[in-house]
């Protein structure tokens, strides 16, 4: 979210990732373009994307692609390659060898195989809705396609895109009628049968759709992407380029509408020959040197360049020729071939901000840190000027809030025709340096007069986090600081040098109860998005709309406030239902007129759901606030339509309030049926205060979305599921949270177990624990340090040995040498001899996530086996950090179901830990830490960071 003007509308690429394909409907964003740029992730989680409630972001997907790590090729429900054997097994006679893929029981399989609902996208004028059709899980054969691992990214050489790219299978356009109903579907047609559709984008005037097409055939050229354009009025599609040999290069950015009839496209250079061949005999040894004695600490980046051949191969696939292409068929090459990473037209469409990366490359950091050049070109391709040329950034400190030196976050002001703004650090990019100001925001027109210097817009003492623009009289500037969890929002008047900036909000972003919400944005005639200013009859005050999640001790109650920007007074003009339904404000729909919007002419898009009713979308109009339902999606898994869901609260022994969501099977009655086997699935989080850790997040009325690998699938197998129990790791004041990680982890788990047992829904001896990534790390630690709580565990794609991530992991920014005991004591690998309960390890063979190398599970399994632990390791061929292929996912479900029914339901484990011994072990420090580090390092491994779930890294230091 680097600047609120760059929000999900045309995200260039969205690939398979650890997030499973949702079965609930997805809504594509109504907001401005977010280029696929090599930029820092905005650390401010409190700034909501455009005007969308953060609680719904998990159900919103960018326009140009399907949700993460989920859907691949065509065919109903992911037809399986004939070369792959998959069976339904009721016996596990070959369980040790694992010689074939298995299917889970029908109760689970049928839910996972249910066809996904379409994704939606509204036209720029809000008068049409595009339904993008998709299929379910891809076959393993798609993941098995060759890929090049270069500079931190993975490339499909045949398609010249990122590898494992998902797609849509069809598109249908519906007119949004005045009464809120949808007109008949107009199918987009004219492209080949079986085509795979990507990067769907509306033209600025909403009259055309652009998208890419690929068709896999024997001829490799056919699998490359071609750009197509469809008339919205007729649905008729045709290729953008008349020449058949012009292909899209989608390794980075792909294309952008320069105006209503012209696109700027990244194409594969026509002069490009065959890929470079790897030399049989190397040119020389591989050498890395630090004779200058520079201090360079980097986390565990994967898929890096290894040698000169990799550098050449990266250039081969990433180099593009920019082409201006008009709808009338005329084309023109502009600029030289280069590794272009983003293209951003100015609001007046007269200029384009062009970003590229170039040599010298690096063997220790990914391409986001390569030398970067930013230029301004005229819309016709004429070079105007260079903005900056940043050097290679290998030395960004690992401390949170550290950033790249020089200009960063270079953007167009969305409220001006062609004015740039950017930020420059004053601390050398090092968050440990104390300086005031820390960041300065500058602004300058695209073509300044000779010797005209940039204007200082604002100075910040915390780290810059984005700007929401309105006009010369109003903009909101955000800053934050990870160590203190502090966030501040400034009100500035960009057009007035005399008006002093003032702080609007100054709070802890961990304190969700005090979150005032984020300003809703409106679309301008230029197609950009600015803060919507609201007016009332006979009232001269300046109002904005603040859209908030409304966190309360009873759960989230989203709201819409009319906020006086001058006085700070607010009036609640809309609020979600509190009893049965959970509603959110998704976007502003009445933004077609210039100037301030009248309160009585508001029209907003909302979503509505309940525990058992799928998400639907509504148009809500003022002043009567009458809602019109515009969707009627069926329940994605009717067999669980009557599941029971409750948000529960309980207390840790140190007084910290905890929450969790308890799910029970349909028709279950604890008084009649007795306690059930229970699966606890969670993910730890770090906090600076007990008060913030104890706050309630989420709503008891939200629909229970069930992904392909969700723990909720075991509701169909009559399990109680305690989902997401908070596991806060708190470090107050100068204390670091991880210094008491094990102690707090066990205390949270004990409280969760006691709560489900107290309620009579879980059998004390039949409680399993599981998690993915950092949740797997949690599960392994709990089996080591709290074996009295659980009968077995499931750990997927985790990291277990922190000495293999010595320069920080997750939210730990101290090095192994600065916090040796912490690294050692947190590592379940070091406590493998204490794990006596059955543990199932699952890992993708091609895991590309920082820190969670596949060898983490390999080594952990060997350590467990070396101590006679009851354990099982499943390595999934071709899978990454999250699992995508139908065969893999079905097998993961089979493995998990088998494990739970063998070691949880009957609880036949013949090893019972002494509860007193286990509890006493929690508080015992590790002795001889240094020797353990040496023993575990595996011969001087230099692997570094973990960063397991990106969504938990909202304060990660900017590294690009």
Short mmCIF file of N, CA, C and O in Angstrom, two decimals, residues 714-792:
data_model
loop_
_atom_site.label_atom_id
_atom_site.label_comp_id
_atom_site.label_asym_id
_atom_site.label_seq_id
_atom_site.Cartn_x
_atom_site.Cartn_y
_atom_site.Cartn_z
N UNK A 714 -12.25 -30.46 9.13
CA UNK A 714 -12.47 -31.60 10.05
C UNK A 714 -13.75 -31.45 10.88
O UNK A 714 -14.08 -32.33 11.65
N UNK A 715 -14.48 -30.37 10.64
CA UNK A 715 -15.85 -30.33 11.17
C UNK A 715 -16.68 -31.42 10.52
O UNK A 715 -17.57 -32.00 11.14
N UNK A 716 -16.37 -31.70 9.24
CA UNK A 716 -17.09 -32.76 8.53
C UNK A 716 -16.72 -34.13 9.06
O UNK A 716 -17.41 -35.11 8.74
N UNK A 717 -15.68 -34.22 9.88
CA UNK A 717 -15.27 -35.49 10.49
C UNK A 717 -15.57 -35.49 11.99
O UNK A 717 -14.97 -36.26 12.73
N UNK A 718 -16.44 -34.60 12.41
CA UNK A 718 -16.94 -34.53 13.79
C UNK A 718 -15.83 -34.19 14.78
O UNK A 718 -15.74 -34.74 15.88
N UNK A 719 -14.99 -33.22 14.41
CA UNK A 719 -14.01 -32.66 15.31
C UNK A 719 -14.50 -31.31 15.81
O UNK A 719 -15.22 -30.60 15.11
N UNK A 720 -14.13 -30.96 17.02
CA UNK A 720 -14.23 -29.58 17.47
C UNK A 720 -12.96 -28.87 17.00
O UNK A 720 -11.86 -29.42 17.08
N UNK A 721 -13.12 -27.66 16.50
CA UNK A 721 -11.97 -26.91 15.98
C UNK A 721 -11.85 -25.60 16.76
O UNK A 721 -12.79 -24.79 16.78
N UNK A 722 -10.72 -25.41 17.40
CA UNK A 722 -10.42 -24.12 18.02
C UNK A 722 -9.49 -23.39 17.05
O UNK A 722 -8.31 -23.69 16.96
N UNK A 723 -10.07 -22.45 16.32
CA UNK A 723 -9.35 -21.79 15.23
C UNK A 723 -8.77 -20.46 15.69
O UNK A 723 -9.47 -19.63 16.26
N UNK A 724 -7.51 -20.25 15.41
CA UNK A 724 -6.86 -18.98 15.69
C UNK A 724 -6.85 -18.52 17.11
O UNK A 724 -7.00 -17.32 17.37
N UNK A 725 -6.70 -19.40 18.10
CA UNK A 725 -6.58 -18.88 19.47
C UNK A 725 -5.37 -17.95 19.54
O UNK A 725 -4.30 -18.27 19.02
N UNK A 726 -5.56 -16.80 20.14
CA UNK A 726 -4.45 -15.85 20.19
C UNK A 726 -3.31 -16.41 21.01
O UNK A 726 -3.50 -16.97 22.09
N UNK A 727 -2.12 -16.29 20.45
CA UNK A 727 -0.90 -16.76 21.11
C UNK A 727 0.05 -15.56 21.15
O UNK A 727 1.01 -15.48 20.39
N UNK A 728 -0.24 -14.59 22.03
CA UNK A 728 0.57 -13.37 22.04
C UNK A 728 1.92 -13.58 22.72
O UNK A 728 2.00 -14.17 23.79
N UNK A 729 2.95 -13.12 22.07
CA UNK A 729 4.29 -13.12 22.64
C UNK A 729 4.61 -11.65 22.93
O UNK A 729 4.79 -10.85 22.01
N UNK A 730 4.64 -11.30 24.19
CA UNK A 730 4.63 -9.90 24.61
C UNK A 730 6.00 -9.50 25.14
O UNK A 730 6.60 -10.19 25.96
N UNK A 731 6.48 -8.37 24.64
CA UNK A 731 7.73 -7.80 25.15
C UNK A 731 7.49 -6.34 25.51
O UNK A 731 7.58 -5.47 24.65
N UNK A 732 7.18 -6.08 26.75
CA UNK A 732 6.85 -4.72 27.17
C UNK A 732 8.11 -3.92 27.50
O UNK A 732 9.12 -4.48 27.95
N UNK A 733 8.01 -2.61 27.26
CA UNK A 733 9.15 -1.74 27.56
C UNK A 733 10.37 -2.11 26.77
O UNK A 733 10.32 -2.26 25.55
N UNK A 734 11.50 -2.29 27.45
CA UNK A 734 12.76 -2.64 26.79
C UNK A 734 12.89 -4.15 26.56
O UNK A 734 13.83 -4.60 25.92
N UNK A 735 11.97 -4.92 27.10
CA UNK A 735 12.05 -6.38 26.96
C UNK A 735 11.69 -6.79 25.53
O UNK A 735 10.75 -6.26 24.93
N UNK A 736 12.42 -7.74 25.00
CA UNK A 736 12.11 -8.30 23.69
C UNK A 736 11.14 -9.47 23.87
O UNK A 736 11.32 -10.30 24.76
N UNK A 737 10.13 -9.54 23.03
CA UNK A 737 9.08 -10.55 23.18
C UNK A 737 9.65 -11.96 23.20
O UNK A 737 9.26 -12.79 24.02
N UNK A 738 10.58 -12.24 22.30
CA UNK A 738 11.06 -13.62 22.16
C UNK A 738 11.91 -14.11 23.31
O UNK A 738 12.21 -15.30 23.41
N UNK A 739 12.32 -13.22 24.20
CA UNK A 739 13.11 -13.67 25.34
C UNK A 739 12.31 -14.56 26.27
O UNK A 739 12.88 -15.31 27.08
N UNK A 740 10.99 -14.47 26.21
CA UNK A 740 10.14 -15.36 27.00
C UNK A 740 9.16 -16.09 26.09
O UNK A 740 8.02 -16.34 26.44
N UNK A 741 9.63 -16.45 24.90
CA UNK A 741 8.76 -17.06 23.89
C UNK A 741 8.16 -18.37 24.39
O UNK A 741 6.93 -18.56 24.37
N UNK A 742 8.99 -19.30 24.83
CA UNK A 742 8.49 -20.61 25.22
C UNK A 742 7.54 -20.51 26.40
O UNK A 742 6.46 -21.13 26.41
N UNK A 743 7.88 -19.72 27.37
CA UNK A 743 7.03 -19.55 28.55
C UNK A 743 5.64 -19.03 28.16
O UNK A 743 4.62 -19.55 28.61
N UNK A 744 5.61 -17.99 27.32
CA UNK A 744 4.33 -17.40 26.93
C UNK A 744 3.55 -18.31 25.97
O UNK A 744 2.33 -18.37 26.02
N UNK A 745 4.28 -19.01 25.11
CA UNK A 745 3.64 -19.95 24.19
C UNK A 745 2.89 -21.04 24.96
O UNK A 745 1.72 -21.32 24.69
N UNK A 746 3.57 -21.63 25.92
CA UNK A 746 2.97 -22.70 26.70
C UNK A 746 1.80 -22.18 27.53
O UNK A 746 0.75 -22.84 27.62
N UNK A 747 1.95 -21.00 28.11
CA UNK A 747 0.86 -20.43 28.91
C UNK A 747 -0.39 -20.20 28.06
O UNK A 747 -1.51 -20.46 28.51
N UNK A 748 -0.21 -19.73 26.83
CA UNK A 748 -1.35 -19.52 25.93
C UNK A 748 -2.01 -20.84 25.57
O UNK A 748 -3.24 -20.95 25.53
N UNK A 749 -1.20 -21.85 25.30
CA UNK A 749 -1.74 -23.16 24.94
C UNK A 749 -2.48 -23.79 26.11
O UNK A 749 -3.55 -24.39 25.94
N UNK A 750 -1.92 -23.67 27.31
CA UNK A 750 -2.59 -24.22 28.49
C UNK A 750 -3.97 -23.58 28.68
O UNK A 750 -4.96 -24.26 28.98
N UNK A 751 -4.05 -22.27 28.49
CA UNK A 751 -5.32 -21.57 28.66
C UNK A 751 -6.33 -22.02 27.62
O UNK A 751 -7.53 -22.20 27.93
N UNK A 752 -5.88 -22.22 26.37
CA UNK A 752 -6.79 -22.66 25.31
C UNK A 752 -7.32 -24.07 25.59
O UNK A 752 -8.51 -24.35 25.43
N UNK A 753 -6.43 -24.96 25.99
CA UNK A 753 -6.85 -26.33 26.28
C UNK A 753 -7.83 -26.36 27.45
O UNK A 753 -8.86 -27.05 27.40
N UNK A 754 -7.52 -25.62 28.49
CA UNK A 754 -8.43 -25.60 29.64
C UNK A 754 -9.80 -25.07 29.27
O UNK A 754 -10.82 -25.52 29.79
N UNK A 755 -9.85 -24.13 28.34
CA UNK A 755 -11.13 -23.55 27.96
C UNK A 755 -12.01 -24.55 27.22
O UNK A 755 -13.20 -24.69 27.51
N UNK A 756 -11.46 -25.28 26.25
CA UNK A 756 -12.28 -26.23 25.51
C UNK A 756 -12.68 -27.42 26.38
O UNK A 756 -13.77 -27.99 26.22
N UNK A 757 -11.81 -27.79 27.33
CA UNK A 757 -12.16 -28.87 28.26
C UNK A 757 -13.23 -28.40 29.23
O UNK A 757 -14.20 -29.12 29.52
N UNK A 758 -13.09 -27.18 29.73
CA UNK A 758 -14.09 -26.64 30.67
C UNK A 758 -15.47 -26.57 30.04
O UNK A 758 -16.49 -26.84 30.68
N UNK A 759 -15.51 -26.27 28.75
CA UNK A 759 -16.79 -26.17 28.05
C UNK A 759 -17.40 -27.53 27.76
O UNK A 759 -18.53 -27.62 27.30
N UNK A 760 -16.63 -28.57 27.94
CA UNK A 760 -17.15 -29.92 27.70
C UNK A 760 -17.20 -30.32 26.24
O UNK A 760 -17.83 -31.32 25.90
N UNK A 761 -16.53 -29.54 25.35
CA UNK A 761 -16.59 -29.85 23.93
C UNK A 761 -15.39 -30.66 23.46
O UNK A 761 -15.40 -31.21 22.36
N UNK A 762 -14.33 -30.73 24.29
CA UNK A 762 -13.12 -31.43 23.88
C UNK A 762 -12.70 -32.42 24.96
O UNK A 762 -12.75 -32.12 26.15
N UNK A 763 -12.26 -33.57 24.52
CA UNK A 763 -11.73 -34.59 25.42
C UNK A 763 -10.29 -34.24 25.73
O UNK A 763 -9.48 -34.02 24.82
N UNK A 764 -9.93 -34.16 27.00
CA UNK A 764 -8.59 -33.70 27.40
C UNK A 764 -7.48 -34.51 26.76
O UNK A 764 -6.42 -33.98 26.44
N UNK A 765 -7.68 -35.79 26.57
CA UNK A 765 -6.63 -36.64 26.01
C UNK A 765 -6.70 -36.77 24.50
O UNK A 765 -5.99 -37.58 23.92
N UNK A 766 -7.60 -35.98 23.87
CA UNK A 766 -7.76 -36.08 22.41
C UNK A 766 -7.72 -34.69 21.78
O UNK A 766 -8.60 -34.30 21.03
N UNK A 767 -6.68 -33.95 22.12
CA UNK A 767 -6.50 -32.61 21.57
C UNK A 767 -5.21 -32.58 20.77
O UNK A 767 -4.13 -32.87 21.29
N UNK A 768 -5.33 -32.25 19.48
CA UNK A 768 -4.17 -32.15 18.59
C UNK A 768 -3.88 -30.67 18.34
O UNK A 768 -4.76 -29.83 18.42
N UNK A 769 -2.62 -30.36 18.02
CA UNK A 769 -2.22 -28.99 17.73
C UNK A 769 -1.57 -28.96 16.35
O UNK A 769 -0.86 -29.90 15.96
N UNK A 770 -1.83 -27.89 15.61
CA UNK A 770 -1.24 -27.80 14.28
C UNK A 770 -1.07 -26.36 13.84
O UNK A 770 -1.63 -25.43 14.42
N UNK A 771 -0.29 -26.20 12.78
CA UNK A 771 -0.09 -24.88 12.22
C UNK A 771 0.75 -24.94 10.96
O UNK A 771 1.38 -25.96 10.65
N UNK A 772 0.73 -23.84 10.24
CA UNK A 772 1.48 -23.72 8.99
C UNK A 772 2.53 -22.63 9.15
O UNK A 772 2.28 -21.60 9.75
N UNK A 773 3.74 -22.87 8.63
CA UNK A 773 4.81 -21.88 8.64
C UNK A 773 5.22 -21.54 10.07
O UNK A 773 5.68 -22.41 10.80
N UNK A 774 5.02 -20.30 10.52
CA UNK A 774 5.35 -19.97 11.91
C UNK A 774 4.42 -20.71 12.86
O UNK A 774 4.76 -20.94 14.02
N UNK A 775 3.24 -21.10 12.38
CA UNK A 775 2.35 -21.94 13.18
C UNK A 775 2.90 -23.35 13.34
O UNK A 775 2.68 -24.00 14.37
N UNK A 776 3.63 -23.83 12.34
CA UNK A 776 4.29 -25.14 12.46
C UNK A 776 5.40 -25.08 13.48
O UNK A 776 5.59 -26.01 14.29
N UNK A 777 6.15 -24.00 13.47
CA UNK A 777 7.18 -23.75 14.48
C UNK A 777 6.56 -23.77 15.88
O UNK A 777 7.10 -24.37 16.81
N UNK A 778 5.38 -23.15 16.00
CA UNK A 778 4.64 -23.15 17.27
C UNK A 778 4.26 -24.57 17.69
O UNK A 778 4.47 -24.97 18.84
N UNK A 779 3.70 -25.33 16.74
CA UNK A 779 3.23 -26.68 17.07
C UNK A 779 4.37 -27.56 17.54
O UNK A 779 4.24 -28.32 18.52
N UNK A 780 5.51 -27.49 16.86
CA UNK A 780 6.66 -28.30 17.27
C UNK A 780 7.15 -27.90 18.65
O UNK A 780 7.51 -28.76 19.47
N UNK A 781 7.19 -26.62 18.93
CA UNK A 781 7.62 -26.16 20.25
C UNK A 781 6.67 -26.63 21.34
O UNK A 781 7.10 -26.99 22.44
N UNK A 782 5.39 -26.64 21.06
CA UNK A 782 4.43 -27.07 22.07
C UNK A 782 4.56 -28.56 22.37
O UNK A 782 4.43 -28.99 23.51
N UNK A 783 4.83 -29.35 21.34
CA UNK A 783 5.03 -30.78 21.61
C UNK A 783 6.31 -31.01 22.41
O UNK A 783 6.40 -31.98 23.17
N UNK A 784 7.30 -30.11 22.25
CA UNK A 784 8.54 -30.25 23.00
C UNK A 784 8.40 -29.77 24.44
O UNK A 784 8.92 -30.40 25.36
N UNK A 785 7.67 -28.67 24.64
CA UNK A 785 7.66 -28.02 25.94
C UNK A 785 6.33 -28.14 26.69
O UNK A 785 6.27 -27.77 27.86
N UNK A 786 5.32 -28.66 26.03
CA UNK A 786 4.03 -28.86 26.71
C UNK A 786 3.38 -30.16 26.24
O UNK A 786 2.23 -30.17 25.79
N UNK A 787 4.10 -31.28 26.33
CA UNK A 787 3.54 -32.55 25.84
C UNK A 787 2.33 -33.01 26.64
O UNK A 787 1.58 -33.87 26.17
N UNK A 788 2.15 -32.47 27.84
CA UNK A 788 1.00 -32.86 28.66
C UNK A 788 -0.31 -32.31 28.10
O UNK A 788 -1.38 -32.73 28.51
N UNK A 789 -0.22 -31.38 27.13
CA UNK A 789 -1.43 -30.74 26.61
C UNK A 789 -1.99 -31.44 25.38
O UNK A 789 -3.20 -31.40 25.15
N UNK A 790 -1.12 -32.07 24.58
CA UNK A 790 -1.56 -32.53 23.27
C UNK A 790 -1.21 -34.00 23.05
O UNK A 790 -0.18 -34.48 23.52
N UNK A 791 -2.07 -34.65 22.27
CA UNK A 791 -1.82 -36.07 21.97
C UNK A 791 -0.99 -36.23 20.70
O UNK A 791 -0.35 -37.27 20.51
N UNK A 792 -0.98 -35.23 19.81
CA UNK A 792 -0.20 -35.30 18.58
C UNK A 792 -0.16 -33.91 17.96
O UNK A 792 -0.85 -32.99 18.40
#
